[in-house]
Amino acid sequence: MIVILKQNPNQAQVNNFIGWLHEKGIEVHTSVGISQTILGLVGDTSALDINLISALDIVEDVKRIQEPYKNANRKFHPQDTVVKVGDVQVGGGNLTIIAGPCSVESEEQIVSVARSVKASGANMLRGGAFKPRTSPYSFQGLRAEGIRLLTLAKAETALPIVTEIMDASQLPLFEDVDVIQVGARNMQNFELLKALGSLRKPVLLKRGLSATYEELLMSAEYIMAGGNDQVILCERGIRTFETYTRNTMDVAAVPVLKRLTHLPVIVDPSHSAGRSDLVAPLSCAAVAAGADGLIIEVHNDPEHALCDGPQSIRPEVFDGLAERLREIAELCRGASK
Ligand code: PEP
Ligand code: MN
C-alpha cells in the first residue's frame, strides 16, 4: 500500500500515523520528493482500513499495490533513481557507456583497452576477474590479480571499474571496485544479493537467462531491502528457441522495466547477440528504446581473446559506435552525457 501525503503535512500527525503503523507490524519507507512525500507500507496491509487512512487530515491519497516489490516500485518512488559512481551519474536522462574486455587478461591488455575506450568517451571500464564459465576447463579469470590490474587501469585513466562477483566470500577483494556486477547466472543467488544489500555501493544486476521482469525486480528488491538502493538493472538477452544468436535481446525490457521501476536500466548487446557484427545495431536499438546506458565488450585483439572474442568489438569500431549512440540519445530524449 502507498500513502501519498498532502503538501506540508503536520509532522506530529505524520509521526503518530507512522507509530500506529509500526504497532501493527508494518514497516514504513518514506520517499520525500520535491512536492510530495510518499509512504510505502511494507508488511501485511490486508487488515488496514483504506477508508480510515484516506480520511486522515495529512493524507492526499491511498493506493493498494499488487506488485510484490516495494522498494524497486516506481509507484513508491516516481522520480528516476540516479546512481552516482564518482562523477558518473547513471539514470535520470544520462547515457552511460561501460566498455572493456570480457575478461582481464594482462596489464598491457586492460590498460590499452581502458585508454582506448576512455578516449572514445566511455564512462566506465568493465573487465571480468572472476568468470562464470559454462565449462570448468575454460579460462576462469585472473581472480584477485584481475582486480589488481583493473585498479591499475583505473589509476591510469580515472575510469570507474565494473567487475563481477561470484560469491560473497570474494567481497574483501572488491573494496576498490566501483560497481559490483551480479551476473545472469547469479541473479537469484539470494545469499549473495543479501550480502550486497548490506553494502552502500552500486550493484549492476543482470537479468537471468530465463528470468521474468518480476523475478529481476524481486532480485533488486533483495538488495534494496538491505538498505542498498544503488541498483542498476541490465537486460543481457534471454534464452529463446532462436539459435542464430547466443541469446535474444529483449528490447521491450527497457520500456517495461522503466515503467515498473525507478532504477536505471542498461543493456548488454554483446552477451545478447554473441556476435560482434550485431553489437552496433542492437546498441542503437537499446538507446532508442530509452536505455540509460550500455555495457559493451571491447577487445584490442578479439581473435586471441581468452573469453567471448566472437562478440567483442575492436576499439576503433567502439569509437564510431559511441559517437552514434550519443547522437541517438540526443535525438530520442534531448539529453546525452
Ligand atoms: C559478463 O558480463 O562478462 C557476463 C558473464 O555476463 P552475463 O552474466 O550476462 O552472462
Ligand atoms: Mn563476456
Short mmCIF file of C-alpha atoms and ligand atoms in Angstrom, two decimals:
data_model
loop_
_atom_site.label_atom_id
_atom_site.label_comp_id
_atom_site.label_asym_id
_atom_site.label_seq_id
_atom_site.Cartn_x
_atom_site.Cartn_y
_atom_site.Cartn_z
CA MET A 1 0.00 0.00 0.00
CA ILE A 2 1.21 3.52 -0.64
CA VAL A 3 0.05 6.64 1.14
CA ILE A 4 0.56 9.99 -0.56
CA LEU A 5 0.72 12.80 1.98
CA LYS A 6 -0.67 16.31 1.48
CA GLN A 7 1.85 19.07 0.91
CA ASN A 8 3.44 20.33 4.15
CA PRO A 9 1.63 17.88 6.43
CA ASN A 10 1.59 18.35 10.18
CA GLN A 11 4.73 16.47 11.26
CA ALA A 12 3.33 15.42 14.65
CA GLN A 13 0.36 13.80 12.92
CA VAL A 14 2.69 12.08 10.43
CA ASN A 15 4.77 10.68 13.30
CA ASN A 16 1.60 9.50 15.09
CA PHE A 17 0.43 7.76 11.95
CA ILE A 18 3.81 6.07 11.40
CA GLY A 19 3.90 4.98 15.06
CA TRP A 20 0.41 3.50 14.71
CA LEU A 21 1.52 1.55 11.60
CA HIS A 22 4.63 0.27 13.40
CA GLU A 23 2.39 -1.03 16.21
CA LYS A 24 0.56 -3.04 13.58
CA GLY A 25 3.85 -4.58 12.46
CA ILE A 26 4.07 -2.52 9.28
CA GLU A 27 7.36 -1.06 8.09
CA VAL A 28 7.21 2.40 6.57
CA HIS A 29 9.55 3.59 3.81
CA THR A 30 9.40 7.33 3.36
CA SER A 31 10.18 8.88 0.00
CA VAL A 32 10.48 12.65 0.13
CA GLY A 33 10.02 14.28 -3.27
CA ILE A 34 10.20 17.92 -4.30
CA SER A 35 6.46 18.46 -3.98
CA GLN A 36 5.18 15.30 -2.32
CA THR A 37 6.04 12.77 0.35
CA ILE A 38 5.07 9.17 -0.22
CA LEU A 39 4.93 6.49 2.47
CA GLY A 40 5.49 2.92 1.28
CA LEU A 41 3.85 0.45 3.67
CA VAL A 42 5.60 -2.91 3.75
CA GLY A 43 4.10 -5.89 5.56
CA ASP A 44 0.65 -7.38 5.83
CA THR A 45 -1.58 -4.43 4.94
CA SER A 46 -4.65 -6.58 4.29
CA ALA A 47 -6.20 -5.67 7.64
CA LEU A 48 -5.75 -1.91 7.19
CA ASP A 49 -8.91 0.11 6.51
CA ILE A 50 -8.15 2.14 3.40
CA ASN A 51 -11.13 4.48 4.03
CA LEU A 52 -9.93 5.26 7.54
CA ILE A 53 -6.46 6.18 6.25
CA SER A 54 -7.89 8.25 3.36
CA ALA A 55 -9.88 10.27 5.89
CA LEU A 56 -6.80 11.42 7.83
CA ASP A 57 -6.04 15.15 7.62
CA ILE A 58 -2.49 14.56 6.41
CA VAL A 59 -3.42 12.12 3.63
CA GLU A 60 -3.95 13.09 0.00
CA ASP A 61 -4.46 9.61 -1.47
CA VAL A 62 -4.06 5.91 -0.67
CA LYS A 63 -3.44 3.13 -3.17
CA ARG A 64 -3.17 -0.60 -2.76
CA ILE A 65 -0.48 -2.05 -4.97
CA GLN A 66 -0.29 -5.59 -6.18
CA GLU A 67 3.37 -5.85 -7.08
CA PRO A 68 5.42 -7.80 -4.53
CA TYR A 69 8.41 -5.48 -4.97
CA LYS A 70 8.13 -2.28 -2.97
CA ASN A 71 11.50 -0.53 -2.84
CA ALA A 72 12.04 -1.01 -6.57
CA ASN A 73 8.49 0.02 -7.48
CA ARG A 74 8.03 3.28 -9.36
CA LYS A 75 4.67 3.76 -7.64
CA PHE A 76 6.60 4.26 -4.38
CA HIS A 77 9.23 6.44 -5.90
CA PRO A 78 8.03 8.28 -9.00
CA GLN A 79 11.33 10.06 -9.77
CA ASP A 80 14.13 8.19 -11.57
CA THR A 81 16.87 6.97 -9.27
CA VAL A 82 20.25 8.31 -10.30
CA VAL A 83 23.10 6.02 -9.24
CA LYS A 84 26.29 8.00 -8.67
CA VAL A 85 29.62 6.36 -9.41
CA GLY A 86 32.26 9.01 -8.72
CA ASP A 87 31.44 11.78 -11.20
CA VAL A 88 29.35 9.47 -13.38
CA GLN A 89 25.58 9.57 -12.99
CA VAL A 90 23.61 6.56 -14.17
CA GLY A 91 19.92 7.19 -14.88
CA GLY A 92 17.89 10.38 -14.92
CA GLY A 93 18.35 11.07 -18.64
CA ASN A 94 22.12 10.45 -18.82
CA LEU A 95 23.62 7.97 -21.27
CA THR A 96 26.26 5.85 -19.51
CA ILE A 97 28.59 3.71 -21.59
CA ILE A 98 30.54 0.95 -19.88
CA ALA A 99 33.14 -0.71 -22.10
CA GLY A 100 36.02 -3.12 -21.82
CA PRO A 101 37.01 -6.72 -22.38
CA CYS A 102 35.05 -9.74 -21.26
CA SER A 103 37.99 -10.78 -19.07
CA VAL A 104 41.05 -9.05 -17.72
CA GLU A 105 43.96 -10.92 -19.33
CA SER A 106 47.10 -8.88 -18.65
CA GLU A 107 48.20 -5.41 -17.57
CA GLU A 108 49.05 -4.47 -21.13
CA GLN A 109 45.63 -5.60 -22.42
CA ILE A 110 43.45 -3.94 -19.79
CA VAL A 111 45.38 -0.66 -19.73
CA SER A 112 45.42 -0.45 -23.52
CA VAL A 113 41.66 -1.11 -23.83
CA ALA A 114 40.95 1.28 -20.94
CA ARG A 115 42.89 4.10 -22.64
CA SER A 116 41.13 3.50 -25.97
CA VAL A 117 37.60 3.38 -24.62
CA LYS A 118 38.26 6.40 -22.43
CA ALA A 119 39.39 8.35 -25.49
CA SER A 120 36.14 7.33 -27.21
CA GLY A 121 34.09 8.71 -24.32
CA ALA A 122 33.30 5.59 -22.29
CA ASN A 123 32.21 6.46 -18.75
CA MET A 124 33.33 3.27 -17.01
CA LEU A 125 35.63 0.30 -17.60
CA ARG A 126 34.41 -3.30 -17.46
CA GLY A 127 36.52 -6.43 -17.17
CA GLY A 128 35.86 -9.82 -15.60
CA ALA A 129 38.26 -11.10 -12.95
CA PHE A 130 36.02 -13.94 -11.74
CA LYS A 131 34.48 -15.57 -14.80
CA PRO A 132 31.36 -17.76 -14.68
CA ARG A 133 32.24 -20.19 -17.50
CA THR A 134 29.97 -22.99 -18.69
CA SER A 135 32.96 -25.35 -18.76
CA PRO A 136 35.28 -25.82 -15.78
CA TYR A 137 38.09 -26.30 -18.33
CA SER A 138 37.69 -22.79 -19.80
CA PHE A 139 39.68 -19.78 -18.57
CA GLN A 140 38.25 -18.89 -15.15
CA GLY A 141 39.66 -15.37 -14.89
CA LEU A 142 42.72 -13.93 -13.14
CA ARG A 143 40.70 -13.54 -9.91
CA ALA A 144 42.43 -11.29 -7.30
CA GLU A 145 45.18 -10.41 -9.80
CA GLY A 146 42.49 -9.37 -12.30
CA ILE A 147 41.05 -6.92 -9.79
CA ARG A 148 44.52 -5.54 -9.09
CA LEU A 149 45.04 -4.95 -12.82
CA LEU A 150 41.66 -3.23 -13.07
CA THR A 151 42.68 -0.84 -10.30
CA LEU A 152 45.89 -0.10 -12.24
CA ALA A 153 43.81 0.72 -15.34
CA LYS A 154 41.62 2.93 -13.17
CA ALA A 155 44.67 4.76 -11.84
CA GLU A 156 45.83 5.32 -15.46
CA THR A 157 42.52 6.53 -16.87
CA ALA A 158 40.34 7.62 -13.92
CA LEU A 159 37.58 5.39 -15.27
CA PRO A 160 35.47 3.77 -12.52
CA ILE A 161 35.64 -0.03 -12.70
CA VAL A 162 32.87 -2.61 -13.01
CA THR A 163 33.55 -6.28 -12.33
CA GLU A 164 31.62 -9.40 -11.46
CA ILE A 165 31.41 -11.08 -8.07
CA MET A 166 30.51 -14.76 -7.93
CA ASP A 167 30.40 -15.38 -4.19
CA ALA A 168 30.06 -13.24 -1.06
CA SER A 169 33.39 -14.64 0.21
CA GLN A 170 35.10 -12.58 -2.52
CA LEU A 171 33.78 -9.27 -1.11
CA PRO A 172 37.03 -8.25 0.68
CA LEU A 173 38.68 -8.13 -2.77
CA PHE A 174 36.04 -5.68 -4.03
CA GLU A 175 36.97 -2.72 -1.77
CA ASP A 176 38.30 -0.64 -4.69
CA VAL A 177 35.72 -1.80 -7.21
CA ASP A 178 33.26 0.98 -8.05
CA VAL A 179 30.34 -1.10 -9.33
CA ILE A 180 29.87 -4.74 -8.36
CA GLN A 181 28.30 -6.79 -11.12
CA VAL A 182 25.99 -9.71 -10.41
CA GLY A 183 25.97 -11.91 -13.49
CA ALA A 184 22.98 -13.54 -15.14
CA ARG A 185 23.76 -16.89 -13.54
CA ASN A 186 23.74 -15.40 -10.05
CA MET A 187 20.63 -13.24 -10.40
CA GLN A 188 18.83 -15.49 -7.94
CA ASN A 189 21.75 -16.23 -5.62
CA PHE A 190 19.78 -14.77 -2.75
CA GLU A 191 22.51 -15.03 -0.12
CA LEU A 192 24.83 -13.05 -2.41
CA LEU A 193 22.11 -10.47 -3.03
CA LYS A 194 21.56 -10.09 0.72
CA ALA A 195 25.30 -9.59 1.27
CA LEU A 196 25.31 -6.85 -1.39
CA GLY A 197 22.27 -5.30 0.26
CA SER A 198 24.34 -4.61 3.34
CA LEU A 199 26.87 -2.55 1.34
CA ARG A 200 26.50 1.06 0.29
CA LYS A 201 28.00 0.56 -3.15
CA PRO A 202 26.41 0.41 -6.63
CA VAL A 203 25.40 -3.01 -7.91
CA LEU A 204 24.86 -3.87 -11.58
CA LEU A 205 22.27 -6.65 -11.59
CA LYS A 206 21.99 -8.65 -14.81
CA ARG A 207 18.79 -10.39 -15.83
CA GLY A 208 18.89 -14.18 -15.56
CA LEU A 209 18.83 -16.22 -18.75
CA SER A 210 15.17 -17.09 -18.29
CA ALA A 211 14.05 -14.61 -15.67
CA THR A 212 10.82 -12.64 -15.94
CA TYR A 213 10.76 -8.89 -15.32
CA GLU A 214 9.15 -9.53 -11.96
CA GLU A 215 11.85 -12.01 -10.96
CA LEU A 216 14.54 -9.48 -11.90
CA LEU A 217 12.79 -6.81 -9.85
CA MET A 218 12.44 -9.18 -6.88
CA SER A 219 16.19 -9.77 -7.03
CA ALA A 220 16.73 -5.99 -7.00
CA GLU A 221 14.35 -5.92 -4.05
CA TYR A 222 16.63 -8.32 -2.13
CA ILE A 223 19.49 -5.82 -2.45
CA MET A 224 17.30 -2.83 -1.67
CA ALA A 225 15.61 -4.48 1.31
CA GLY A 226 19.04 -4.47 2.98
CA GLY A 227 19.22 -0.70 2.54
CA ASN A 228 21.34 -0.53 -0.61
CA ASP A 229 19.26 1.37 -3.14
CA GLN A 230 22.06 1.87 -5.68
CA VAL A 231 20.99 -0.81 -8.13
CA ILE A 232 21.37 -0.68 -11.92
CA LEU A 233 19.39 -3.27 -13.90
CA CYS A 234 20.77 -4.86 -17.07
CA GLU A 235 18.97 -6.63 -19.91
CA ARG A 236 21.55 -9.04 -21.40
CA GLY A 237 19.47 -11.26 -23.64
CA ILE A 238 17.29 -14.20 -22.73
CA ARG A 239 17.02 -17.82 -23.86
CA THR A 240 14.59 -18.36 -26.72
CA PHE A 241 14.19 -21.05 -29.40
CA GLU A 242 16.42 -18.99 -31.73
CA THR A 243 19.93 -20.39 -32.13
CA TYR A 244 21.39 -17.94 -34.66
CA THR A 245 22.25 -15.53 -31.86
CA ARG A 246 23.68 -16.52 -28.47
CA ASN A 247 20.59 -15.08 -26.73
CA THR A 248 17.70 -12.86 -27.81
CA MET A 249 17.88 -9.22 -26.79
CA ASP A 250 14.52 -8.34 -25.28
CA VAL A 251 14.29 -4.69 -26.25
CA ALA A 252 10.83 -4.41 -24.67
CA ALA A 253 12.51 -4.99 -21.31
CA VAL A 254 13.74 -1.40 -21.45
CA PRO A 255 10.42 0.49 -21.63
CA VAL A 256 8.63 -2.09 -19.47
CA LEU A 257 11.20 -2.00 -16.67
CA LYS A 258 11.40 1.77 -16.83
CA ARG A 259 7.65 1.89 -16.31
CA LEU A 260 7.70 -0.60 -13.41
CA THR A 261 10.77 0.72 -11.59
CA HIS A 262 12.64 3.95 -10.93
CA LEU A 263 16.01 2.15 -11.16
CA PRO A 264 18.28 2.80 -14.16
CA VAL A 265 18.10 0.18 -16.93
CA ILE A 266 21.07 -0.55 -19.18
CA VAL A 267 21.55 -3.10 -21.97
CA ASP A 268 24.35 -5.53 -22.81
CA PRO A 269 24.27 -6.07 -26.59
CA SER A 270 27.41 -8.25 -26.51
CA HIS A 271 26.03 -11.18 -24.49
CA SER A 272 22.61 -10.65 -26.09
CA ALA A 273 23.90 -11.37 -29.58
CA GLY A 274 27.15 -13.26 -29.09
CA ARG A 275 28.27 -11.72 -32.41
CA SER A 276 30.37 -8.61 -32.89
CA ASP A 277 28.53 -7.63 -36.10
CA LEU A 278 25.26 -7.25 -34.17
CA VAL A 279 26.62 -5.12 -31.34
CA ALA A 280 26.18 -1.78 -33.13
CA PRO A 281 22.57 -2.25 -34.36
CA LEU A 282 21.44 -3.70 -31.02
CA SER A 283 23.13 -0.87 -29.11
CA CYS A 284 21.35 1.70 -31.27
CA ALA A 285 18.01 -0.05 -30.71
CA ALA A 286 18.57 -0.11 -26.94
CA VAL A 287 19.31 3.61 -26.73
CA ALA A 288 16.36 4.45 -28.99
CA ALA A 289 14.14 2.36 -26.68
CA GLY A 290 15.20 4.53 -23.75
CA ALA A 291 18.05 2.59 -22.13
CA ASP A 292 20.05 4.58 -19.58
CA GLY A 293 23.25 3.05 -20.84
CA LEU A 294 25.10 0.13 -22.35
CA ILE A 295 27.76 -2.33 -21.30
CA ILE A 296 29.80 -3.34 -24.34
CA GLU A 297 32.65 -5.84 -24.71
CA VAL A 298 35.66 -4.24 -26.40
CA HIS A 299 38.93 -6.12 -27.01
CA ASN A 300 42.16 -4.97 -28.69
CA ASP A 301 42.70 -8.44 -30.22
CA PRO A 302 39.36 -10.29 -30.36
CA GLU A 303 40.79 -13.26 -32.30
CA HIS A 304 43.03 -14.11 -29.37
CA ALA A 305 40.68 -13.16 -26.52
CA LEU A 306 40.56 -15.70 -23.69
CA CYS A 307 36.79 -15.27 -23.40
CA ASP A 308 33.99 -14.05 -25.69
CA GLY A 309 36.20 -12.92 -28.60
CA PRO A 310 33.45 -13.50 -31.23
CA GLN A 311 31.21 -10.91 -29.58
CA SER A 312 33.92 -8.36 -28.80
CA ILE A 313 34.32 -5.27 -30.95
CA ARG A 314 37.61 -3.54 -31.64
CA PRO A 315 38.41 -0.14 -30.06
CA GLU A 316 38.12 1.63 -33.44
CA VAL A 317 34.62 0.18 -34.01
CA PHE A 318 33.66 1.20 -30.47
CA ASP A 319 34.87 4.73 -31.18
CA GLY A 320 32.42 5.22 -34.06
CA LEU A 321 29.63 3.47 -32.20
CA ALA A 322 29.97 5.57 -29.03
CA GLU A 323 29.56 8.72 -31.08
CA ARG A 324 26.49 7.36 -32.85
CA LEU A 325 24.94 6.34 -29.53
CA ARG A 326 25.34 9.82 -28.11
CA GLU A 327 23.64 11.23 -31.22
CA ILE A 328 20.74 8.79 -30.90
CA ALA A 329 20.32 9.62 -27.21
CA GLU A 330 20.30 13.31 -28.06
CA LEU A 331 17.71 12.75 -30.78
CA CYS A 332 15.48 10.48 -28.69
CA ARG A 333 15.43 12.33 -25.43
CA GLY A 334 17.30 15.54 -25.92
CA ALA A 335 19.79 14.68 -23.20
CA SER A 336 23.03 12.79 -23.52
CA LYS A 337 26.19 12.90 -21.48
C1 PEP B 1 29.81 -10.73 -18.35
O1 PEP B 1 29.33 -9.61 -18.33
O2 PEP B 1 31.01 -10.95 -18.56
C2 PEP B 1 28.93 -11.90 -18.17
C3 PEP B 1 29.41 -13.09 -17.83
O3 PEP B 1 27.66 -11.60 -18.41
P1 PEP B 1 26.32 -12.44 -18.12
O4 PEP B 1 26.28 -12.68 -16.65
O5 PEP B 1 25.24 -11.52 -18.60
O6 PEP B 1 26.41 -13.71 -18.92
MN MN B 2 31.62 -11.96 -21.73
#
